[in-house]
Coordinates of C-alpha atoms and ligand atoms in Angstrom, one line a residue:
Chain A
M1 CA -7.0 -0.7 57.2
F2 CA -4.6 0.9 55.0
Y3 CA -3.4 2.9 57.8
Y4 CA -1.0 0.1 58.1
D5 CA 2.1 0.3 55.9
F6 CA 2.3 -3.6 55.6
M7 CA -1.3 -3.7 54.5
R8 CA -0.8 -1.4 51.8
R9 CA 2.2 -3.2 50.6
S10 CA 0.4 -6.6 50.8
F11 CA -2.3 -5.3 48.7
I12 CA 0.0 -4.1 46.0
M13 CA 1.8 -7.3 46.1
G14 CA -1.4 -9.1 46.1
I15 CA -3.1 -7.4 43.1
I16 CA 0.1 -8.0 41.2
I17 CA -0.1 -11.7 42.0
A18 CA -3.6 -11.9 41.3
M19 CA -2.8 -10.8 37.9
I20 CA 0.1 -13.0 36.9
A21 CA -0.9 -16.0 38.7
P22 CA -4.0 -16.6 36.5
T23 CA -2.4 -15.3 33.5
V24 CA 0.4 -17.9 33.6
G25 CA -2.2 -20.4 35.1
Y26 CA -4.5 -19.7 32.1
F27 CA -2.0 -21.1 29.6
L28 CA -1.2 -24.0 32.0
V29 CA -4.7 -25.1 32.3
L30 CA -5.3 -25.0 28.6
R31 CA -2.3 -27.1 28.1
R32 CA -3.2 -29.5 30.6
Q33 CA -0.2 -28.8 32.8
S34 CA -1.7 -27.4 35.7
V35 CA 0.0 -29.8 38.0
I36 CA 3.4 -27.8 37.2
G37 CA 2.3 -25.0 39.5
D38 CA 2.1 -27.5 42.3
T39 CA 5.3 -29.2 41.6
L40 CA 7.2 -25.8 41.4
S41 CA 5.6 -24.6 44.3
H42 CA 7.0 -27.3 46.6
V43 CA 10.6 -26.9 45.1
A44 CA 10.3 -23.0 45.9
L45 CA 9.5 -24.1 49.4
S46 CA 12.9 -26.0 49.6
G47 CA 14.3 -23.0 48.1
A48 CA 13.0 -20.7 50.8
A49 CA 14.0 -23.3 53.4
F50 CA 17.5 -23.2 52.0
G51 CA 17.5 -19.2 52.2
M52 CA 16.8 -19.3 55.6
I53 CA 19.4 -21.7 56.8
T54 CA 22.1 -19.9 54.7
N55 CA 20.8 -16.6 55.7
T56 CA 19.9 -15.7 52.1
Y57 CA 16.8 -13.7 51.4
P58 CA 14.4 -16.7 50.9
V59 CA 12.3 -15.4 47.8
Y60 CA 15.8 -15.2 45.8
T61 CA 16.7 -18.7 46.6
A62 CA 13.0 -19.9 46.0
I63 CA 13.2 -18.3 42.5
I64 CA 16.5 -19.9 41.7
F65 CA 15.4 -23.4 43.0
A66 CA 12.1 -23.1 41.1
I67 CA 14.2 -22.4 37.7
I68 CA 16.3 -25.0 38.1
A69 CA 13.4 -27.4 38.7
A70 CA 11.5 -26.0 35.6
F71 CA 14.7 -26.9 33.6
G72 CA 14.8 -30.3 35.5
I73 CA 11.1 -31.1 34.3
E74 CA 11.8 -30.2 30.7
G75 CA 15.0 -32.5 30.6
L76 CA 13.2 -35.2 32.3
R77 CA 10.2 -34.8 29.9
R78 CA 12.4 -35.6 27.1
K79 CA 13.5 -38.8 28.7
Y80 CA 10.1 -40.1 29.5
E81 CA 8.4 -38.9 26.3
N82 CA 5.6 -41.0 26.8
Y83 CA 5.3 -40.6 30.4
A84 CA 5.6 -36.8 30.5
E85 CA 3.8 -36.6 34.1
L86 CA 6.5 -39.1 35.5
S87 CA 8.6 -36.0 35.1
L88 CA 6.5 -33.7 37.3
S89 CA 6.3 -36.6 40.1
I90 CA 10.4 -36.8 40.3
V91 CA 10.5 -33.2 40.7
L92 CA 7.9 -32.9 43.1
S93 CA 9.5 -35.7 45.3
A94 CA 12.9 -33.9 45.0
G95 CA 11.4 -30.5 46.3
V96 CA 9.3 -32.4 49.2
G97 CA 12.2 -34.3 50.4
L98 CA 14.9 -31.4 50.1
A99 CA 12.5 -29.2 51.9
S100 CA 11.8 -31.6 54.7
V101 CA 15.4 -32.3 55.2
L102 CA 16.5 -28.6 55.1
L103 CA 13.6 -27.6 57.7
S104 CA 15.1 -30.2 60.1
L105 CA 18.5 -28.7 59.8
G106 CA 18.3 -25.1 61.2
N107 CA 16.4 -22.2 62.0
T108 CA 13.4 -22.2 59.8
Q109 CA 10.7 -21.2 62.0
G110 CA 9.3 -18.6 59.6
I111 CA 8.6 -21.3 57.2
L112 CA 4.9 -21.5 58.1
S113 CA 4.1 -18.2 56.6
Y114 CA 5.5 -19.6 53.2
L115 CA 3.3 -22.7 53.6
F116 CA 0.1 -20.6 54.0
G117 CA 1.1 -17.0 53.0
S118 CA 1.2 -14.1 55.3
L119 CA 0.7 -10.5 55.2
S120 CA 3.2 -9.3 57.6
L121 CA 6.9 -9.1 57.1
V122 CA 6.6 -7.8 53.8
N123 CA 9.4 -5.4 53.2
T124 CA 10.1 -2.7 50.6
D125 CA 12.7 -4.7 48.6
E126 CA 10.4 -7.5 48.5
I127 CA 7.6 -5.5 46.9
I128 CA 10.0 -3.8 44.4
L129 CA 11.2 -7.1 43.4
V130 CA 7.4 -8.3 43.1
I131 CA 6.5 -5.4 41.2
G132 CA 9.5 -5.7 38.7
L133 CA 9.2 -9.3 38.0
G134 CA 5.3 -9.1 37.7
V135 CA 5.4 -6.4 35.5
V136 CA 8.0 -8.3 33.3
I137 CA 5.9 -11.3 33.2
L138 CA 2.8 -9.6 31.8
I139 CA 4.7 -7.7 29.3
T140 CA 6.3 -10.9 28.1
V141 CA 2.9 -12.7 28.1
F142 CA 1.6 -9.9 26.2
I143 CA 4.3 -10.0 23.6
L144 CA 4.2 -13.8 23.1
Y145 CA 0.4 -13.9 23.4
K146 CA -0.4 -15.2 19.8
K147 CA 2.2 -17.6 20.0
L148 CA 1.5 -18.8 23.3
F149 CA -2.1 -19.3 22.2
Y150 CA -1.3 -21.2 19.2
M151 CA 0.7 -23.6 21.3
A152 CA -1.9 -24.1 23.8
F153 CA -4.6 -24.6 20.9
D154 CA -2.5 -27.1 18.9
E155 CA 1.3 -27.5 19.5
E156 CA 2.0 -29.3 16.4
S157 CA 0.4 -27.1 14.0
A158 CA 2.1 -24.2 16.0
Y159 CA 5.5 -25.7 15.2
L160 CA 4.6 -26.2 11.4
A161 CA 3.7 -22.6 11.2
G162 CA 7.1 -21.7 12.8
V163 CA 6.4 -21.0 16.4
P164 CA 9.7 -21.9 18.0
V165 CA 7.8 -24.3 20.2
K166 CA 10.7 -25.8 22.1
S167 CA 12.3 -22.6 23.3
L168 CA 9.0 -21.0 24.1
N169 CA 8.3 -24.3 26.2
L170 CA 11.4 -23.7 28.3
F171 CA 10.9 -19.8 28.4
F172 CA 7.1 -20.3 29.6
S173 CA 8.4 -22.8 32.3
V174 CA 10.9 -20.2 33.6
L175 CA 8.0 -17.6 33.7
V176 CA 5.8 -20.3 35.8
A177 CA 8.8 -20.8 38.1
V178 CA 9.2 -17.0 39.0
T179 CA 5.5 -16.5 39.3
V180 CA 5.2 -19.3 41.9
A181 CA 8.2 -18.0 43.7
I182 CA 7.0 -14.5 44.1
S183 CA 3.4 -15.8 45.0
M184 CA 4.5 -18.1 47.6
R185 CA 5.1 -15.0 50.1
I186 CA 1.5 -13.9 50.0
V187 CA -0.6 -16.9 48.9
G188 CA 1.6 -19.8 50.4
V189 CA 3.0 -22.7 48.7
L190 CA 0.1 -25.0 49.2
L191 CA -2.3 -22.5 47.5
I192 CA -0.4 -20.9 44.7
S193 CA -1.6 -23.5 42.2
S194 CA -5.3 -22.9 43.3
L195 CA -4.7 -19.1 42.5
M196 CA -3.4 -20.3 39.1
V197 CA -6.3 -22.6 38.4
L198 CA -9.5 -21.6 40.0
P199 CA -10.0 -18.2 38.4
V200 CA -9.4 -19.8 35.2
A201 CA -11.8 -22.6 35.8
A202 CA -14.4 -19.9 36.4
S203 CA -13.5 -18.0 33.3
L204 CA -13.6 -21.1 31.1
I205 CA -17.4 -21.6 32.0
I206 CA -18.3 -18.1 30.3
A207 CA -15.5 -17.2 28.1
N208 CA -16.2 -17.3 24.2
S209 CA -13.0 -16.2 23.1
F210 CA -9.4 -16.7 24.2
K211 CA -8.9 -13.1 24.8
S212 CA -12.0 -12.8 27.0
G213 CA -11.2 -16.0 28.7
L214 CA -7.7 -14.4 29.8
M215 CA -9.5 -11.1 30.9
Y216 CA -12.2 -13.2 33.1
S217 CA -9.3 -15.3 34.7
I218 CA -7.5 -11.9 35.7
L219 CA -10.6 -10.2 36.9
F220 CA -11.5 -13.3 39.0
G221 CA -8.0 -13.4 40.2
V222 CA -8.1 -10.0 41.4
I223 CA -11.4 -10.1 42.9
S224 CA -10.3 -13.0 44.8
V225 CA -7.2 -11.4 46.2
V226 CA -9.0 -8.3 47.0
I227 CA -11.9 -9.9 49.0
G228 CA -9.7 -12.5 50.5
L229 CA -7.1 -9.8 51.9
I230 CA -9.8 -7.5 53.4
A231 CA -11.4 -10.9 55.1
S232 CA -8.1 -12.0 56.2
Y233 CA -7.3 -8.4 57.8
Y234 CA -10.8 -8.2 59.6
L235 CA -11.4 -11.8 60.4
D236 CA -7.6 -12.5 61.2
L237 CA -7.6 -15.4 58.7
A238 CA -4.5 -16.9 56.9
S239 CA -4.5 -14.7 53.6
G240 CA -3.8 -17.4 51.2
G241 CA -6.6 -19.6 52.6
A242 CA -9.1 -16.6 52.5
I243 CA -8.1 -15.8 48.9
V244 CA -8.4 -19.3 47.7
L245 CA -11.7 -19.8 49.4
T246 CA -12.8 -16.6 47.8
A247 CA -11.8 -17.9 44.3
L248 CA -13.6 -21.0 45.1
I249 CA -16.8 -19.4 46.1
L250 CA -16.6 -17.3 42.8
L251 CA -16.2 -20.5 41.0
I252 CA -19.4 -21.9 42.4
V253 CA -21.3 -18.9 41.9
T254 CA -20.2 -18.8 38.2
I255 CA -21.3 -22.4 37.9
I256 CA -24.7 -22.0 39.4
I257 CA -25.6 -18.7 37.7
H258 CA -24.5 -20.1 34.3
S259 CA -26.4 -23.4 34.6
K260 CA -29.5 -21.4 35.7
K261 CA -29.3 -19.3 32.5
K262 CA -29.5 -22.2 30.3
Chain B
M1 CA 9.3 -32.5 -15.8
K2 CA 7.2 -30.9 -13.2
E3 CA 8.7 -29.5 -9.8
K4 CA 8.7 -32.3 -7.2
I5 CA 7.4 -30.7 -4.0
V6 CA 7.8 -33.9 -1.9
N7 CA 10.8 -36.1 -2.7
I8 CA 11.4 -39.3 -0.5
K9 CA 14.2 -41.6 -1.1
N10 CA 14.9 -44.8 0.7
M11 CA 13.3 -43.5 3.8
S12 CA 12.7 -46.0 6.8
F13 CA 11.1 -45.1 10.2
S14 CA 10.7 -47.0 13.5
Y15 CA 8.8 -46.3 16.8
G16 CA 11.4 -47.9 19.0
S17 CA 12.0 -51.3 17.5
N18 CA 8.7 -51.3 15.7
K19 CA 9.5 -50.7 12.0
V20 CA 6.6 -49.0 10.5
L21 CA 8.2 -47.6 7.2
D22 CA 10.5 -49.7 5.2
D23 CA 12.7 -48.4 2.5
V24 CA 10.1 -46.1 1.0
S25 CA 10.6 -43.7 -1.9
L26 CA 8.0 -41.8 -3.7
S27 CA 7.6 -38.2 -5.0
I28 CA 4.8 -35.8 -5.3
E29 CA 4.6 -33.4 -8.1
K30 CA 3.1 -29.6 -8.4
G31 CA -0.4 -30.0 -9.1
D32 CA -0.9 -33.4 -7.8
F33 CA -4.0 -34.5 -5.9
V34 CA -2.9 -37.6 -3.8
G35 CA -4.7 -39.9 -1.9
I36 CA -2.8 -41.8 0.7
I37 CA -4.8 -44.9 1.9
G38 CA -4.1 -48.3 3.8
A39 CA -5.4 -50.2 6.9
N40 CA -5.8 -48.9 10.3
G41 CA -2.2 -48.8 11.9
S42 CA -0.5 -48.9 8.2
A43 CA 1.5 -45.5 9.2
K44 CA -0.4 -43.2 7.0
S45 CA -0.2 -40.6 9.6
T46 CA 3.3 -41.4 10.5
L47 CA 4.4 -41.0 6.5
L48 CA 2.6 -37.5 6.6
K49 CA 4.4 -36.2 9.7
L50 CA 7.6 -37.5 8.0
M51 CA 6.9 -35.5 5.1
V52 CA 6.2 -32.3 6.9
G53 CA 9.1 -32.8 9.4
L54 CA 7.3 -33.6 12.6
L55 CA 9.2 -36.7 12.6
K56 CA 12.5 -37.5 11.4
A57 CA 13.5 -40.5 9.5
D58 CA 15.9 -43.1 10.7
S59 CA 17.3 -43.5 7.3
G60 CA 16.9 -42.1 3.8
T61 CA 16.1 -38.5 2.8
V62 CA 12.9 -36.3 2.8
E63 CA 12.9 -33.1 0.6
L64 CA 10.1 -30.5 0.6
F65 CA 10.4 -28.1 -2.4
G66 CA 13.9 -29.3 -3.1
K67 CA 15.4 -28.8 0.6
P68 CA 16.3 -31.3 2.9
I69 CA 13.3 -31.5 5.4
E70 CA 15.8 -30.8 8.4
S71 CA 16.6 -27.4 7.1
F72 CA 13.2 -26.5 5.5
N73 CA 11.8 -23.5 7.3
E74 CA 9.6 -21.8 4.7
F75 CA 6.4 -22.7 6.7
K76 CA 4.3 -20.3 4.9
R77 CA 4.6 -22.6 1.8
I78 CA 2.9 -25.5 3.5
G79 CA -0.4 -26.3 5.1
Y80 CA -1.1 -29.2 7.6
L81 CA -4.0 -30.6 9.1
S82 CA -3.6 -33.1 11.5
Q83 CA -5.9 -36.1 12.3
T84 CA -6.0 -34.9 15.9
A85 CA -6.7 -31.2 14.9
R86 CA -10.4 -31.4 16.0
E87 CA -9.5 -33.2 19.3
F88 CA -9.1 -30.1 21.2
N89 CA -11.4 -29.7 24.2
N90 CA -14.8 -28.0 23.2
M91 CA -14.6 -25.9 26.1
F92 CA -11.3 -24.2 24.8
P93 CA -12.0 -20.4 24.7
A94 CA -11.4 -19.6 21.3
T95 CA -13.3 -18.0 18.4
V96 CA -12.9 -18.9 14.7
E97 CA -11.1 -15.7 14.0
E98 CA -8.4 -16.4 16.8
V99 CA -7.8 -19.9 15.5
I100 CA -7.2 -18.6 11.8
A101 CA -5.3 -15.7 12.9
A102 CA -2.9 -17.6 14.9
N103 CA -1.5 -18.9 11.5
L104 CA -0.8 -15.4 10.4
Y105 CA 1.0 -14.2 13.2
A106 CA 3.1 -17.2 14.1
N107 CA 6.1 -16.0 12.1
E108 CA 6.1 -12.4 13.4
V109 CA 8.8 -11.6 15.9
L110 CA 6.7 -9.6 18.2
R111 CA 2.9 -9.2 18.1
G112 CA 1.0 -9.0 14.9
R113 CA 1.0 -5.9 12.9
F114 CA -0.6 -5.0 9.5
R115 CA -3.9 -5.6 11.1
R116 CA -6.1 -4.4 8.5
K117 CA -4.7 -6.6 5.6
N118 CA -4.8 -9.7 8.1
H119 CA -8.6 -9.0 8.8
K120 CA -9.1 -8.7 5.1
R121 CA -7.4 -12.2 4.5
I122 CA -9.3 -13.9 7.3
D123 CA -12.5 -12.8 5.8
E124 CA -11.5 -14.1 2.2
V125 CA -10.5 -17.7 3.5
L126 CA -13.5 -17.9 5.4
K127 CA -15.4 -17.3 2.3
T128 CA -13.5 -19.7 0.4
V129 CA -14.7 -22.6 3.0
E130 CA -18.0 -20.9 3.1
M131 CA -18.0 -20.1 6.7
D132 CA -18.2 -16.4 6.6
G133 CA -20.4 -15.1 9.5
F134 CA -18.6 -17.5 11.8
K135 CA -15.7 -15.3 12.5
K136 CA -16.7 -14.5 16.0
R137 CA -18.1 -17.7 16.8
K138 CA -16.7 -20.1 19.6
I139 CA -15.0 -22.9 17.7
G140 CA -16.1 -25.4 20.2
N141 CA -19.7 -24.8 19.4
L142 CA -19.3 -25.7 15.8
S143 CA -20.3 -29.0 14.1
G144 CA -17.6 -31.5 13.0
G145 CA -17.8 -30.3 9.3
Q146 CA -17.7 -26.6 10.4
K147 CA -14.9 -27.2 12.6
Q148 CA -13.0 -29.0 9.7
R149 CA -13.6 -26.2 7.5
V150 CA -12.2 -23.7 9.8
F151 CA -9.0 -25.8 10.1
I152 CA -8.9 -25.8 6.3
A153 CA -9.3 -22.0 6.4
R154 CA -6.3 -21.9 8.8
A155 CA -4.2 -24.0 6.8
L156 CA -5.2 -21.6 3.7
V157 CA -4.6 -18.3 5.2
N158 CA -0.9 -18.2 4.5
N159 CA -1.6 -19.3 0.7
P160 CA 0.2 -22.5 0.7
E161 CA 1.4 -24.2 -2.2
I162 CA 0.8 -27.8 -0.9
L163 CA -1.9 -28.8 1.9
F164 CA -1.5 -32.1 3.5
M165 CA -4.7 -33.4 5.5
D166 CA -4.8 -36.6 7.8
E167 CA -8.3 -38.1 7.4
P168 CA -10.2 -34.6 7.2
L169 CA -13.5 -36.2 6.9
V170 CA -13.8 -38.6 9.6
G171 CA -16.9 -37.5 11.9
V172 CA -18.2 -35.2 9.1
D173 CA -21.7 -35.7 7.6
L174 CA -22.1 -36.6 4.1
E175 CA -23.5 -33.4 2.9
S176 CA -20.4 -31.6 4.3
Q177 CA -18.1 -34.3 2.8
N178 CA -19.3 -33.6 -0.7
K179 CA -18.9 -29.8 0.0
F180 CA -15.4 -30.5 1.2
Y181 CA -14.6 -32.5 -2.0
N182 CA -15.9 -29.6 -4.0
L183 CA -13.8 -27.3 -2.0
L184 CA -10.7 -29.4 -2.5
D185 CA -11.4 -29.7 -6.3
K186 CA -11.5 -25.7 -6.2
L187 CA -8.1 -25.5 -4.5
N188 CA -6.6 -28.0 -6.8
R189 CA -7.8 -26.6 -10.2
E190 CA -8.3 -22.9 -9.3
Y191 CA -5.7 -22.0 -7.0
N192 CA -3.3 -25.0 -8.2
I193 CA -2.5 -26.0 -4.6
T194 CA -1.0 -29.6 -4.7
L195 CA -3.1 -32.0 -2.2
V196 CA -2.2 -34.9 -0.2
M197 CA -4.9 -36.5 1.6
V198 CA -5.0 -39.5 4.0
S199 CA -8.3 -41.4 3.8
H200 CA -9.6 -44.7 4.6
D201 CA -12.7 -44.2 2.6
I202 CA -11.1 -45.8 -0.8
G203 CA -14.3 -45.7 -2.6
V204 CA -14.7 -42.1 -2.8
I205 CA -11.2 -40.8 -2.8
S206 CA -10.3 -42.9 -5.8
Q207 CA -12.8 -41.1 -7.8
K208 CA -11.6 -37.7 -6.7
V209 CA -7.7 -37.9 -6.8
N210 CA -5.3 -38.3 -9.6
R211 CA -2.9 -40.3 -7.7
V212 CA -3.3 -43.2 -5.3
F213 CA -0.5 -44.3 -2.8
C214 CA -1.3 -47.6 -0.5
L215 CA 0.5 -48.2 2.6
A216 CA 0.8 -51.9 3.4
N217 CA 3.5 -53.9 5.6
G218 CA 5.8 -50.8 5.8
K219 CA 5.9 -50.4 1.9
V220 CA 4.1 -47.7 -0.1
Y221 CA 2.6 -48.8 -3.6
E222 CA 1.1 -46.7 -6.4
H223 CA -2.2 -47.7 -7.6
D224 CA -2.4 -46.8 -11.4
L225 CA -5.6 -45.0 -11.4
K226 CA -5.6 -45.1 -15.4
I227 CA -6.0 -48.9 -15.4
N228 CA -8.7 -49.1 -12.8
R229 CA -10.6 -46.5 -10.8
N230 CA -12.1 -48.8 -8.6
I231 CA -9.8 -49.7 -5.8
S232 CA -10.8 -53.0 -4.1
L233 CA -9.7 -54.1 -0.6
D234 CA -7.2 -56.5 -1.3
I235 CA -4.8 -53.8 -2.2
M236 CA -4.5 -52.8 1.2
Y237 CA -2.7 -56.0 1.6
G238 CA -0.4 -55.5 -1.2
E239 CA -1.8 -57.9 -3.7
N240 CA -2.1 -57.0 -7.3
M241 CA -0.1 -54.1 -6.8
N242 CA 3.2 -52.8 -8.6
M243 CA 5.8 -51.7 -6.3
L244 CA 6.5 -48.2 -6.7
Y245 CA 10.0 -47.0 -7.6
H246 CA 11.4 -50.8 -7.3
Q247 CA 14.7 -50.3 -5.5
H248 CA 16.8 -53.4 -6.3
Ligands
ADP1 N1 3.9 -42.2 19.0 C1 3.8 -43.6 18.7 N2 4.6 -44.3 19.4 C2 4.9 -45.7 19.3 N3 4.0 -46.4 18.1 C3 3.4 -45.5 17.4 C4 3.3 -44.1 17.7 N4 2.4 -43.5 16.7 C5 1.9 -44.6 16.0 N5 2.6 -45.7 16.4 C6 2.3 -47.0 15.6 O1 2.8 -46.9 14.2 C7 1.9 -47.7 13.5 C8 1.5 -46.7 12.4 O2 0.5 -45.7 13.2 P1 -0.1 -44.6 12.2 O3 0.9 -43.9 11.4 O4 -0.9 -43.5 13.1 O5 -1.1 -45.4 11.3 P2 -2.6 -45.0 10.5 O6 -2.3 -43.6 10.5 O7 -2.2 -45.5 9.3 O8 -3.5 -45.3 11.3 C9 0.8 -48.2 14.5 O9 1.2 -49.7 14.7 C10 0.9 -47.5 15.7 O10 0.7 -48.2 16.8
MG2 MG1 -3.8 -42.0 11.3

């Protein structure tokens, strides 16, 4: 299967995404914010549609739209302090509404591959972009690891220990936005948040420390993507679906093995 | 006169239109062991959060170590144990060591350095709270009393000069409670750490502390322990109390 250039490219991209999506998702899940992935991915879809209509590279416009949405969520969160999840619903509506209007406007036939993910049409520019941003995200999380951990565990205490909670929150939303936008290509808008959540869900069952939890999340993510991509190639399945179903099976197996051990 | 660590003057605070603290003034001095008591909803937690700067007063001033709370940034000098600290999900993957280390590294710009020194410090505080041997354990698997001691250890790891605790003994069994009070005694006497503890167990706390503040109807009253160590329930409602720092 690696005979084909596009397969090699999607594999490299897939593995990068398999590492960043669960990494970012790990912190989101532990902060009970996993819905953010869903919200931002729908906005990213409208960004991609906008790119198609204006003949701009859709991943770029998706990144920009998602980052704007991330700031929007933070801004709204302050307005609706006691109804924080409302800010997510508002931005989600904006994303879906905008996407459907944009899609009806012009030539957006390629959009299906952004919905469910696709292996073809991954060009070299894209791969460089994904690798570049992916590495930046991983390094950033590595550097901020202890502070992000503290914020996930207990935000109030983190603030009182001197962690710049507000700016880190905003910065982290940008990381999520970028992750979503670059993952969209292979996993698809509808399934990105699954790749952010399912490997983490499996890891939480077996992890005893924060570090091991992160490692297991990444490991489950990579296994899901590798198996999913191979299956999608040989069985001619949508890549995103194959990846997410693999992640789901891994989760179920983990639950079963773990409860048998008890 | 002793150093005033906390100094609150004419402070009021409301949640929306609900005024929960009304023109409150009080001060806490170095070496004090202060108990804050009051009925449920009497704004004990709110007062504590105002003292550490998690909430901002609507009017009046709050000073920590002589600095206005708005510009206070010497976070290592204070330890805070919130009422909700133990409400994290038990599934949260974190070891005792990771939780305590978080406080050590919070101030460092990049990832933490000086690892050996920090490891030693973590061992030290775990010993102080008699939790040595639990370093690698998952915090969600510990009992209520054990968790609470881990959080005390976390609060102590930076050698704070004052420790704020919000109902640290809720859900902790009696034997652990006694241990906990012994620990506080040691921190107060040996390490000279100023202690501020919110509690609704009036009976016990009045035997342990050297000052008691009672909250009722948005006001703070100080109970004179020299006159009577047995605080009865009626003070909760502001009877038989002398107003603290009368403002008129
Ligand atoms: N975040 C909040 N928003 C609105 N009202 C609040 C909030 N937190 C507390 N309150 C109200 O303020 C009052 C004091 O609360 P609190 O300080 O938690 O009391 P205590 O700790 O003494 O039980 C209560 O009436 C409570 O309902
Ligand atoms: Mg309270």
